[in-house]
Short mmCIF file of C-alpha atoms and ligand atoms in Angstrom, two decimals:
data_model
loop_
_atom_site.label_atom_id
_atom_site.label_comp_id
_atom_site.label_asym_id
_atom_site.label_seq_id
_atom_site.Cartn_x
_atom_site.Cartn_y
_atom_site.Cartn_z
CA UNK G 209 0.00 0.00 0.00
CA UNK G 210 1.52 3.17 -0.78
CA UNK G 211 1.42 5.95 1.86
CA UNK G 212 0.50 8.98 0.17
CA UNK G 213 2.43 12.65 1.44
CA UNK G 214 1.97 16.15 0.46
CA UNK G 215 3.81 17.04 -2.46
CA UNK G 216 7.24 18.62 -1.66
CA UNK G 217 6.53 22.22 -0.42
CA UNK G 218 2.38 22.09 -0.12
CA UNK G 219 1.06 21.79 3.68
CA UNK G 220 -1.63 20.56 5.05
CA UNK G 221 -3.20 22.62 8.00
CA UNK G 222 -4.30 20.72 11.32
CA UNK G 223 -6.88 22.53 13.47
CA UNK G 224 -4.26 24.02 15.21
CA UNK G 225 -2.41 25.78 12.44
CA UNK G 226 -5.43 26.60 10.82
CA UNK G 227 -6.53 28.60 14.01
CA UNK G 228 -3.32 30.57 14.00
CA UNK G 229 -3.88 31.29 10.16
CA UNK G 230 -7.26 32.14 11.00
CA UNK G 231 -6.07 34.27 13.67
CA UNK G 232 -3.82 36.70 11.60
CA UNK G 233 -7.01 36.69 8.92
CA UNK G 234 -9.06 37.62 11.54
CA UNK G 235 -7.03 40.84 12.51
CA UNK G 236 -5.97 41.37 8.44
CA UNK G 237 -10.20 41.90 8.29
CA UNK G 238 -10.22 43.81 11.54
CA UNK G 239 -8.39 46.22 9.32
CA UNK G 240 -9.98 45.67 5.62
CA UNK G 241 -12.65 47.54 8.30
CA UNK G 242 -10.89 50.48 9.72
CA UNK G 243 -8.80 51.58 6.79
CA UNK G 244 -12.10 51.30 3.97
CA UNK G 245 -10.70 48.04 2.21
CA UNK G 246 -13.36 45.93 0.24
CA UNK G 247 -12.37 42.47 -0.03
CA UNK G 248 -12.26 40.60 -3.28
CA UNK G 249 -11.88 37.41 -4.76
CA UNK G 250 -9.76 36.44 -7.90
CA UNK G 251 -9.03 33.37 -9.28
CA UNK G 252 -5.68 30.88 -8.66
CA UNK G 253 -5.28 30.09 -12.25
CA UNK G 254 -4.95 33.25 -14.32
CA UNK G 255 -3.20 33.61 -17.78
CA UNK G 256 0.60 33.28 -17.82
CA UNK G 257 0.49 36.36 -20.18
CA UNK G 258 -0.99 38.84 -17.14
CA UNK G 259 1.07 37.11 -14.21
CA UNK G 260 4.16 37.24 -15.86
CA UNK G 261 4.44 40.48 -17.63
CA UNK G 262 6.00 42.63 -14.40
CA UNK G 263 6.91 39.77 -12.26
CA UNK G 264 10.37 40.18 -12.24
CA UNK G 265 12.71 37.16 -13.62
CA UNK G 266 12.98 35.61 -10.12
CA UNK G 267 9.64 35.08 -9.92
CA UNK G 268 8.79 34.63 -13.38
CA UNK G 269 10.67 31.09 -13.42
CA UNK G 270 9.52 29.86 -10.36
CA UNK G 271 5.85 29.86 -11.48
CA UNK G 272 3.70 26.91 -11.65
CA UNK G 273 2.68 27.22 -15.43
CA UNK G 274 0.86 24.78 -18.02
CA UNK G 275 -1.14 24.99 -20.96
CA UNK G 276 -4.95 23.67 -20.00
CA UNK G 277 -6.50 21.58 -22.38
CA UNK G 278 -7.84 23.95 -24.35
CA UNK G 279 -4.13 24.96 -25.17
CA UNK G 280 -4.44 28.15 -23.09
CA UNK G 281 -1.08 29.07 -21.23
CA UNK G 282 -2.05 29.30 -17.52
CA UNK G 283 -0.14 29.86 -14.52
CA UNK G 284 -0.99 29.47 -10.76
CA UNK G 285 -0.72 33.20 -9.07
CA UNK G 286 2.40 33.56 -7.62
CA UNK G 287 1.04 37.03 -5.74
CA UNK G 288 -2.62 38.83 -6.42
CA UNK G 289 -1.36 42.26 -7.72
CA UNK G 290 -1.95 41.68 -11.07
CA UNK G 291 -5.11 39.93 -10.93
CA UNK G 292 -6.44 42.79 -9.04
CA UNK G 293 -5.10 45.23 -11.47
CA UNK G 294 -7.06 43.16 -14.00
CA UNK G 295 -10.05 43.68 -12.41
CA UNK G 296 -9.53 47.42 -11.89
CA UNK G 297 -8.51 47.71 -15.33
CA UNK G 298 -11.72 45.72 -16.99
CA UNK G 299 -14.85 45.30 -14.33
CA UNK G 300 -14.05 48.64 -12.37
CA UNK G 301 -12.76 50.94 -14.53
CA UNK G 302 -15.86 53.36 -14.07
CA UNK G 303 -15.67 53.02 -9.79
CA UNK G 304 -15.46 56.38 -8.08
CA UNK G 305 -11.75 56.79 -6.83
CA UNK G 306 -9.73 56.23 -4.90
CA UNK G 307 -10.98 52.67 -5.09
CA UNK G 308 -9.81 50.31 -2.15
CA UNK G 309 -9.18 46.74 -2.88
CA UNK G 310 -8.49 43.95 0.03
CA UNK G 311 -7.88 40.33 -0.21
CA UNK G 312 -6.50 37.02 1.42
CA UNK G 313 -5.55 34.55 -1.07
CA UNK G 314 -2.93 31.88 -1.51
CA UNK G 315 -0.18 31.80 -3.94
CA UNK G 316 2.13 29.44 -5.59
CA UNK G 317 6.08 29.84 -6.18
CA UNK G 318 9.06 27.00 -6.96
CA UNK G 319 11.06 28.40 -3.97
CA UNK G 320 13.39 26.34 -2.35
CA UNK G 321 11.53 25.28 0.98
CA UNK G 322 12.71 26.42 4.20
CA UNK G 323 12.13 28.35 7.00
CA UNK G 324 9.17 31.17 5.89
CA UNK G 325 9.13 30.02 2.28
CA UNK G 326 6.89 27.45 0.58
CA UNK G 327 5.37 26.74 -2.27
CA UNK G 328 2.10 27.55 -1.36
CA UNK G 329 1.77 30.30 0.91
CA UNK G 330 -0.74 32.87 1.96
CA UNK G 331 -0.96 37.25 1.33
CA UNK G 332 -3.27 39.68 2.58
CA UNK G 333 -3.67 42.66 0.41
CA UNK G 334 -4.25 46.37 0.53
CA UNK G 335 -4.68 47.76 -2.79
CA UNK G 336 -5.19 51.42 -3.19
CA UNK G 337 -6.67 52.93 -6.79
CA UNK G 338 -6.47 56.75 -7.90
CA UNK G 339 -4.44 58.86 -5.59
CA UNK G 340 -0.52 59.43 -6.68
CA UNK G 341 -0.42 61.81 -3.52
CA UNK G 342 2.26 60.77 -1.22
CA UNK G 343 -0.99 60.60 1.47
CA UNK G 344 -2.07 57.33 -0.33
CA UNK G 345 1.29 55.77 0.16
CA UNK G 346 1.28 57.28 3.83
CA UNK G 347 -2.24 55.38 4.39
CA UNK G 348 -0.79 51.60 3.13
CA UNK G 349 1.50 51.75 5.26
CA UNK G 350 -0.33 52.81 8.03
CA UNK G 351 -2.65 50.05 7.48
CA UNK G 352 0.22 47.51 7.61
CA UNK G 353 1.65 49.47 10.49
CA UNK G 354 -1.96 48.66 12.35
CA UNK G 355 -1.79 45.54 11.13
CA UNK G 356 1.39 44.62 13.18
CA UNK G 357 0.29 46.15 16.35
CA UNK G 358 -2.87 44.22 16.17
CA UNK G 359 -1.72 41.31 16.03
CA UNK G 360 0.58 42.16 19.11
CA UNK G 361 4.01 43.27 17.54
CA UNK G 362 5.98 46.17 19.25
CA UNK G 363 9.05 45.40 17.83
CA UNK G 364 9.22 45.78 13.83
CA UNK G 365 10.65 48.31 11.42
CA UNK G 366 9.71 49.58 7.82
CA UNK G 367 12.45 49.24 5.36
CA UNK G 368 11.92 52.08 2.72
CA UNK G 369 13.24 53.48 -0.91
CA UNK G 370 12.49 54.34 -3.93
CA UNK G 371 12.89 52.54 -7.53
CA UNK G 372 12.59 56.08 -9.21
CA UNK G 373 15.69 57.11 -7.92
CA UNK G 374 17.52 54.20 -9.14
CA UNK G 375 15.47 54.44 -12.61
CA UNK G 376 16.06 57.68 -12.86
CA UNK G 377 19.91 56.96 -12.48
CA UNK G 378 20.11 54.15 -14.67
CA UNK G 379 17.80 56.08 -17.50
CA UNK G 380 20.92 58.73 -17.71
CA UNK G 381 22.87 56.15 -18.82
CA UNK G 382 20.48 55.23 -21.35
CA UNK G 383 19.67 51.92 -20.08
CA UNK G 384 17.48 49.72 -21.23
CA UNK G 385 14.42 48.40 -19.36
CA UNK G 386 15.80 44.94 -19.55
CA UNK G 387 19.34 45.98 -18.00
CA UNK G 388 17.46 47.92 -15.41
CA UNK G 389 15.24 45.48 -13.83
CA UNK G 390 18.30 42.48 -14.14
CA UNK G 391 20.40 45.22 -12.01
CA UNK G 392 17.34 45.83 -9.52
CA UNK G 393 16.87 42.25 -9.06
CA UNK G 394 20.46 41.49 -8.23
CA UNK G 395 19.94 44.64 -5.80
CA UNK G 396 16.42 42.71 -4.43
CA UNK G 397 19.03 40.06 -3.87
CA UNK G 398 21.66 42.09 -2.04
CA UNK G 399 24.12 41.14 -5.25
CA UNK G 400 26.32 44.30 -4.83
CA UNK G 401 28.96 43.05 -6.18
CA UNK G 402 26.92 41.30 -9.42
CA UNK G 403 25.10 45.15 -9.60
CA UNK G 404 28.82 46.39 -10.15
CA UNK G 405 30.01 43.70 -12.78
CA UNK G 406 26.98 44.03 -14.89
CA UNK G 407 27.52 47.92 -14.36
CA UNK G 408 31.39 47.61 -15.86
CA UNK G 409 29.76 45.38 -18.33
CA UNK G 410 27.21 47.93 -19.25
CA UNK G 411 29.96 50.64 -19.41
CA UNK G 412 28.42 52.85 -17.54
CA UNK G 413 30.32 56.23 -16.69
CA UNK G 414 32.29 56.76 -13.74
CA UNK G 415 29.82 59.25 -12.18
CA UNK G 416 26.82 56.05 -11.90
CA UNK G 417 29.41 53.75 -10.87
CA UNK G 418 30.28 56.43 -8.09
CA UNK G 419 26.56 57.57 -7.02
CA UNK G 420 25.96 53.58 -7.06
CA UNK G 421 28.34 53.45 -4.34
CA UNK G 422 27.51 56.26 -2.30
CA UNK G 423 23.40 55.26 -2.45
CA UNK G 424 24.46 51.72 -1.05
CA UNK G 425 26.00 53.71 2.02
CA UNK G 426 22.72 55.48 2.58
CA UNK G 427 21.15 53.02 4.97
CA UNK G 428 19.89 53.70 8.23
CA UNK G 429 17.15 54.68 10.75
CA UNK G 430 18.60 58.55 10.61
CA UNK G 431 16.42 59.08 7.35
CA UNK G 432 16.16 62.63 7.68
CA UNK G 433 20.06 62.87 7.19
CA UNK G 434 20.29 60.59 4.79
CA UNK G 435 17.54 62.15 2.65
CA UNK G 436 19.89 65.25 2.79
CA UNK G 437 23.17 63.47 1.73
CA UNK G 438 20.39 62.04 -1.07
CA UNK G 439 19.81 65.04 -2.42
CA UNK G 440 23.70 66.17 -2.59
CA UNK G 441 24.55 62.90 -4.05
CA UNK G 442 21.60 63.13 -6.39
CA UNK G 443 21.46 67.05 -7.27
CA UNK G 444 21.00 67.42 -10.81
CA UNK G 445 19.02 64.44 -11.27
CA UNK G 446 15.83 65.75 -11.67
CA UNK G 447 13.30 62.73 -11.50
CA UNK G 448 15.64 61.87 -8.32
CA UNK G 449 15.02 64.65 -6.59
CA UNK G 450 11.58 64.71 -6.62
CA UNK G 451 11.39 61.10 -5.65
CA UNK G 452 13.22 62.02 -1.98
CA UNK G 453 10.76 64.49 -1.48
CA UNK G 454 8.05 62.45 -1.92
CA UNK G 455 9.78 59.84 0.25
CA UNK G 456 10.48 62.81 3.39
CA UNK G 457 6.46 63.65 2.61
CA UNK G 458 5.37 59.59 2.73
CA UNK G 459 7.21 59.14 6.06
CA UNK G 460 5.75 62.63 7.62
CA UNK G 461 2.12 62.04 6.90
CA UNK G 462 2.42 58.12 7.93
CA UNK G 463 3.81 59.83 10.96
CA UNK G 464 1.08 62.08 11.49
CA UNK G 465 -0.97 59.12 10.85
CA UNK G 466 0.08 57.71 14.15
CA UNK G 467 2.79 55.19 12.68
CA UNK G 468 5.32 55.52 15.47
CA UNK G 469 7.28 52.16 13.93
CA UNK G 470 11.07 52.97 13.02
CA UNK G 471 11.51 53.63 9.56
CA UNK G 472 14.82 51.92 8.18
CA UNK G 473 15.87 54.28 5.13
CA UNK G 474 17.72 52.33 2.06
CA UNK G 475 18.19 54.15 -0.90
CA UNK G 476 19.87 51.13 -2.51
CA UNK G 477 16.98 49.01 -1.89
CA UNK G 478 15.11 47.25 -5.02
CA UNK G 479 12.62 44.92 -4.83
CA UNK G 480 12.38 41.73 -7.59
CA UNK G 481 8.73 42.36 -9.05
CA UNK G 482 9.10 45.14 -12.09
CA UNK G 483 5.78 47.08 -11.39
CA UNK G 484 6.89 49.20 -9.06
CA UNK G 485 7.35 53.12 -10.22
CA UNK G 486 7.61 55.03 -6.82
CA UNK G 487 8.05 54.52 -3.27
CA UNK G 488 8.62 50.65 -1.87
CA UNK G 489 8.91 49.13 1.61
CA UNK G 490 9.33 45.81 3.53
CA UNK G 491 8.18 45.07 7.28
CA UNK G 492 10.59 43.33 9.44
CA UNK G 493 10.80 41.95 13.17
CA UNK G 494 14.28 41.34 15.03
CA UNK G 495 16.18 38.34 14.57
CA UNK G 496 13.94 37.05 11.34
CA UNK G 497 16.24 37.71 7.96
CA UNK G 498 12.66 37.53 6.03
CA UNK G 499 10.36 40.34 4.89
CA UNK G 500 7.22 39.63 6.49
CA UNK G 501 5.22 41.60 3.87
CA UNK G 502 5.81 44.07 1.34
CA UNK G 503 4.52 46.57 -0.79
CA UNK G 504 4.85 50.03 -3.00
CA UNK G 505 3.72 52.18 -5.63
CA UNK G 506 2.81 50.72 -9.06
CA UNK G 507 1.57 53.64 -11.32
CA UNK G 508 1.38 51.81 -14.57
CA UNK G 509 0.30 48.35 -14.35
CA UNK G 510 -3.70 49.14 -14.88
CA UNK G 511 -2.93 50.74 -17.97
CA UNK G 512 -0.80 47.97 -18.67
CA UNK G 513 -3.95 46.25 -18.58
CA UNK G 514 -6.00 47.93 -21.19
CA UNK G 515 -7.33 50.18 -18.37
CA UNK G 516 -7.32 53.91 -17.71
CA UNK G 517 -4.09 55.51 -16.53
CA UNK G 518 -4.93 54.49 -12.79
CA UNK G 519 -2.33 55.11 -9.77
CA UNK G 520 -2.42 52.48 -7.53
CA UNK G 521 -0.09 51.56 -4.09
CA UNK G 522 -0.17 48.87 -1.88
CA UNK G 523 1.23 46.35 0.18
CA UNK G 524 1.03 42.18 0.63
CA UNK G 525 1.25 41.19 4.43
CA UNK G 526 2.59 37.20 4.24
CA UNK G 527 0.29 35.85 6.51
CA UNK G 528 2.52 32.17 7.31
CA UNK G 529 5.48 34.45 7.80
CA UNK G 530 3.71 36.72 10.53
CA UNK G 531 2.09 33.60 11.90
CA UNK G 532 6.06 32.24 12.04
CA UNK G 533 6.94 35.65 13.74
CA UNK G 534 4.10 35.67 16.14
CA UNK G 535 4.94 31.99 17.24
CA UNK G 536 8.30 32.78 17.41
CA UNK G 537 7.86 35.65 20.06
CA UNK G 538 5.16 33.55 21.51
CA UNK G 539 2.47 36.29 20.79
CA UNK G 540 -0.10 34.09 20.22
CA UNK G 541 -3.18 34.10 22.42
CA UNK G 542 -3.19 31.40 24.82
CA UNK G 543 -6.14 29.89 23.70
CA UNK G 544 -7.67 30.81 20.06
CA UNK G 545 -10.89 29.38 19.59
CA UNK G 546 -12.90 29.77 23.12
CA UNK G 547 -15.98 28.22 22.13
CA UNK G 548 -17.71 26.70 24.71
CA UNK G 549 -18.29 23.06 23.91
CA UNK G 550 -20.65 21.32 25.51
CA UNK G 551 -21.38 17.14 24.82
CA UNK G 552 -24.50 15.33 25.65
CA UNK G 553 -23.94 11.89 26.44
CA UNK G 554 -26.79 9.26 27.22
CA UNK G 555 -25.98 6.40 30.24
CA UNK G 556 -28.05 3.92 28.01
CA UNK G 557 -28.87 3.53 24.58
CA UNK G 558 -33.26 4.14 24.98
CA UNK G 559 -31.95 7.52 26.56
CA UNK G 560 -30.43 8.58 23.47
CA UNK G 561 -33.32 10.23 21.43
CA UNK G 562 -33.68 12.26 24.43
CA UNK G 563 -30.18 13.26 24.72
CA UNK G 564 -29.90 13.67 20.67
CA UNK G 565 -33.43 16.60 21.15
CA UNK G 566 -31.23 18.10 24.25
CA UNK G 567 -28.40 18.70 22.23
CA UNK G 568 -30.63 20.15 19.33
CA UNK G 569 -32.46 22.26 21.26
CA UNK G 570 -29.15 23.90 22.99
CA UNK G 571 -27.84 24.37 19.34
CA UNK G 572 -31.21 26.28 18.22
CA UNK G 573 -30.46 28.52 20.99
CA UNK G 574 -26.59 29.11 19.83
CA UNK G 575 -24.74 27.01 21.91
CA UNK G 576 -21.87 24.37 20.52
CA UNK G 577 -24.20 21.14 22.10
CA UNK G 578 -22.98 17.72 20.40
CA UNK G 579 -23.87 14.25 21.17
CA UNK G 580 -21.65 11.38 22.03
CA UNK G 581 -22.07 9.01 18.99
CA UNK G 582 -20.27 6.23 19.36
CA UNK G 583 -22.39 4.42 22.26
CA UNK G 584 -19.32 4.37 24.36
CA UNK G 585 -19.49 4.15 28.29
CA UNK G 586 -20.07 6.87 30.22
CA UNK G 587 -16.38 7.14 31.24
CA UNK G 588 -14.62 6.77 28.00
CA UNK G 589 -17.24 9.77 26.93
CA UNK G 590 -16.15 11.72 30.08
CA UNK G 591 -12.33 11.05 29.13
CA UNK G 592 -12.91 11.79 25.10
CA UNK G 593 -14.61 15.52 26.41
CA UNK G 594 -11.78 16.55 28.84
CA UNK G 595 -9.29 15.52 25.92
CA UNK G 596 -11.04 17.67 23.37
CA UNK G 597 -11.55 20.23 26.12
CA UNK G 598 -15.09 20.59 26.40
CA UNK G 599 -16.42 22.68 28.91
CA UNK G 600 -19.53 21.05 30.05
CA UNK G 601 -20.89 17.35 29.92
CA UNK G 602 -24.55 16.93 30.07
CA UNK G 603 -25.71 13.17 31.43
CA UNK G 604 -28.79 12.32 30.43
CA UNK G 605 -29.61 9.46 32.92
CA UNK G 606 -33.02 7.40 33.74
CA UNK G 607 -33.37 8.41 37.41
CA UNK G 608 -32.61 12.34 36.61
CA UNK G 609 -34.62 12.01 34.09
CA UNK G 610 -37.96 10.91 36.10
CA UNK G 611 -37.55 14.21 38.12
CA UNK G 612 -37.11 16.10 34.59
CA UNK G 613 -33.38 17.08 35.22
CA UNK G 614 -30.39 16.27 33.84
CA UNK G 615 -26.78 15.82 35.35
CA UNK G 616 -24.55 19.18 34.37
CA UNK G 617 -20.89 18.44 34.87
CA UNK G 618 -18.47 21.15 34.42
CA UNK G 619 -15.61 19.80 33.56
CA UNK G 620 -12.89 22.78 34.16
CA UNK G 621 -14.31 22.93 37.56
CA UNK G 622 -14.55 19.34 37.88
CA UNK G 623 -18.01 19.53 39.78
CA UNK G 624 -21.71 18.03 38.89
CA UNK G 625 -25.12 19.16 40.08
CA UNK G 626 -28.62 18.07 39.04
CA UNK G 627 -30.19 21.10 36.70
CA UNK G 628 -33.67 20.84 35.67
CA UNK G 629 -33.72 20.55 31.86
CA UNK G 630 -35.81 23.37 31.72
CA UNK G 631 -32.96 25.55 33.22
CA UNK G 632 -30.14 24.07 31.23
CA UNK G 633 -29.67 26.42 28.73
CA UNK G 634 -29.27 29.32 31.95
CA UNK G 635 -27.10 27.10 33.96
CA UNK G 636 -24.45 26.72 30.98
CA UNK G 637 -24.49 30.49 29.99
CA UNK G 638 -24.29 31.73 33.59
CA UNK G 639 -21.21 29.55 34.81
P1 HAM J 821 6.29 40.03 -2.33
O1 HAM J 821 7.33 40.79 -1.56
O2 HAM J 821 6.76 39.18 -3.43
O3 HAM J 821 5.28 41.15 -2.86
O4 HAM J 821 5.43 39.16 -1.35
C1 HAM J 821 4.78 39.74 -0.23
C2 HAM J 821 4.97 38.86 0.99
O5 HAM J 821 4.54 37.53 0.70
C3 HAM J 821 6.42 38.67 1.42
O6 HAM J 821 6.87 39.75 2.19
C4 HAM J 821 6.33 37.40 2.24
O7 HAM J 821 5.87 37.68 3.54
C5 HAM J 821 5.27 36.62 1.49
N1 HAM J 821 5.91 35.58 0.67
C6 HAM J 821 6.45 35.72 -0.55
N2 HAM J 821 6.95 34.54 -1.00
C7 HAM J 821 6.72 33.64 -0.02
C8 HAM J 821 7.00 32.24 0.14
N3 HAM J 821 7.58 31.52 -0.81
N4 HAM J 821 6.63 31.64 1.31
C9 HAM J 821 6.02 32.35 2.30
N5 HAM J 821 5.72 33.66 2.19
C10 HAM J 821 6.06 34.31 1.06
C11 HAM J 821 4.16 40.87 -3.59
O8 HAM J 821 3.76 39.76 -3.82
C12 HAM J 821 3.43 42.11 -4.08
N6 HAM J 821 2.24 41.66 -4.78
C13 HAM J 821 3.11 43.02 -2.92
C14 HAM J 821 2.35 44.25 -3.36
C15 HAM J 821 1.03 44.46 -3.24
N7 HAM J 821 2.88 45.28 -3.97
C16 HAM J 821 1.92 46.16 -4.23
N8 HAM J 821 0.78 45.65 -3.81
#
């Protein structure tokens, strides 16, 4: 007989890690609420054409693709950006703006397993369409910034740049797109020293290879120096220049918008996926190497799309990472699910349609009532509820049952009384 496993990379999810996924979903809805997201659905499969177009190389090979039968080249999603920019570009293209787009979805990549990366993984989403004011970038990252604290973190920090800068800088040198987005993915990668080769290789002039160097150096939590070194380094760039404003702006308002986190400057900072035209940030927590979401400004992927010329920013919390990072620092709530359970259990088998109407009438009334099914003794019943941590047995026993009362053992408290079945329902919600 062959004993079947997951395939290499795919998970399945017990009760228990399902509650702690649950958990983080709970709190990513919590703030679809308080920060005006609408949550959306898309579809895994989507064309290879659409998911591939600004994915980036990285991710663009490590996509589960395959043609369907109908011959159609499909890939599962490796993230939902796209997909949503689909739908903004076809379905809600005549939506007031700014239009506010949530999700939680899972997504597919060949990554090498390990520690916070699989091949199928979860994202939340915050997807913000039709505001290029620095406000709307201010406001995504405030609602990842709420995010964290919800869920209990105190200890985090927002890693921050800007690909315009480095666009704008390699566009001097009249780069192409192609040579751009290999040199931003070797920068995703922290590849310095591959940025540099394919930099001699591109025969760039001295003055890039020199402001290459000196943006690398300007990394740090001081970002209001650094933004002013920025702008020496960068002062005839034009496109450059604007871009650090924007980025002093983005950090103000998310300031005034109560984020309080510690912003981690990088103005050497790429990230892999090619969308991105404007400001771009990663959340991290001490002692884990791994973003635990991510996000920026992506002006011209709608149009991409057939759509209007839309703005859009947002951000993709990983919801197994911050589940990892919340285990890690034992922030979890003790218990997660604290329903109440209660099981009804008959001493002999003519007992049990009145035990089976008990249990059906507690339900109607909204409490978690189930009946022992397996016509097991009363102490093997008693032994299965305290494993399974139910609160309350209910014995439903002939004698009791001549006086119209049932037996109502609490099991945490590990005492029994007689309750009259009329007053079961109060007993249970009053203890
Ligand atoms: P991303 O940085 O590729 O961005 O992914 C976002 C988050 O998904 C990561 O920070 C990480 O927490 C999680 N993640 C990615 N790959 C894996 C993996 N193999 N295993 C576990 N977790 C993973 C995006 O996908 C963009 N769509 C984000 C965005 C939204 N940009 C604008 N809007």
């Amino acid at each position: 007989m062959t004993m079947y496993r997951t395939v290499r990379g795919m998970r399945d999810f017990l009760p228990a890690d399902l509650a702690k996924r649950r958990f983080v979903e709970e709190k990513v809805r919590e703030c679809f609420n308080l920060y005006g997201y609408d949550e959306v659905e898309t579809p895994i499969l989507e064309s290879f054409d659409l998911i591939s177009a600004k994915a980036g190389d990285e991710i663009r090979h490590r996509m589960y693709s395959f043609k369907d039968l109908g011959g159609r080249m499909v890939a599962l999603r490796p993230e939902i950006t796209p997909s949503i920019a689909r739908v903004v570009a076809n379905k809600l293209r005549t939506e007031v703006k700014p239009l506010k787009l949530g999700y939680i979805a899972n997504c597919f990549r060949y990554d090498n397993p390990q520690m916070g990366r699989y091949r199928e993984f979860w994202q939340a989403g915050f997807e913000l369409f039709g505001s290029s004011h620095p406000v709307a970038d201010a406001e995504v990252l405030a609602a990842n910034n709420a995010l964290m604290r919800r869920l209990g973190f105190t200890d985090f920090s927002i890693k921050i740049g800007h690909v315009a800068i480095l666009r704008d800088v390699f566009t001097e040198e009249s780069m192409t797109e192609a040579d751009q987005n290999r040199l931003m993915e070797f920068m995703d990668k922290r590849e310095q020293t591959k940025v540099f080769r394919l930099l001699s290789n591109l025969q760039v002039s001295d003055g890039c290879q020199t402001t290459m160097k000196e943006l690398f150096t300007l990394r740090g939590t001081d970002w209001k120096r650094l933004l002013g070194k920025g702008r020496r380094i960068l002062q005839h760039k034009e496109g450059a220049l604007v871009a650090l404003d924007h980025l002093e702006a983005i950090i103000g308002f998310a300031r005034s918008l109560g984020v309080e986190t510690e912003f981690f400057l990088d103005l050497g900072f790429a990230r892999g996926l090619e969308y991105y035209t404007g400001m771009i940030f990663e959340v991290y927590v001490p002692g884990l190497d791994i973003a635990l979401g991510g996000g920026g400004r992506y002006d011209r992927l709608v149009e991409l799309f057939g759509g209007e010329p839309i703005p859009a920013v947002g951000c993709a919390p990983g919801i197994d990472r911050i589940a990892l990072a919340l285990e890690k620092k034992g922030l979890f709530p003790e218990q997660l699910t604290h329903v109440e359970k209660v099981l009804v259990i008959a001493i002999q088998e003519d007992l049990l349609p009145t035990a089976l109407e008990l249990a059906s009438d507690l339900r109607k009334q909204g409490v978690a009532a189930h009946n022992e099914v397996t016509g097991r003794s009363l102490g093997s019943a008693l032994s299965y509820a305290d494993k399974k941590n139910y609160r309350y047995a209910v014995i439903v026993g002939s004698a009791e049952l001549e006086k119209e009362c049932v037996i109502l053992r609490d099991l945490k408290a590990e005492t029994q009384r007689e309750v009259p079945i009329t007053h079961l329902f109060t007993e249970i919600g009053q203890s």
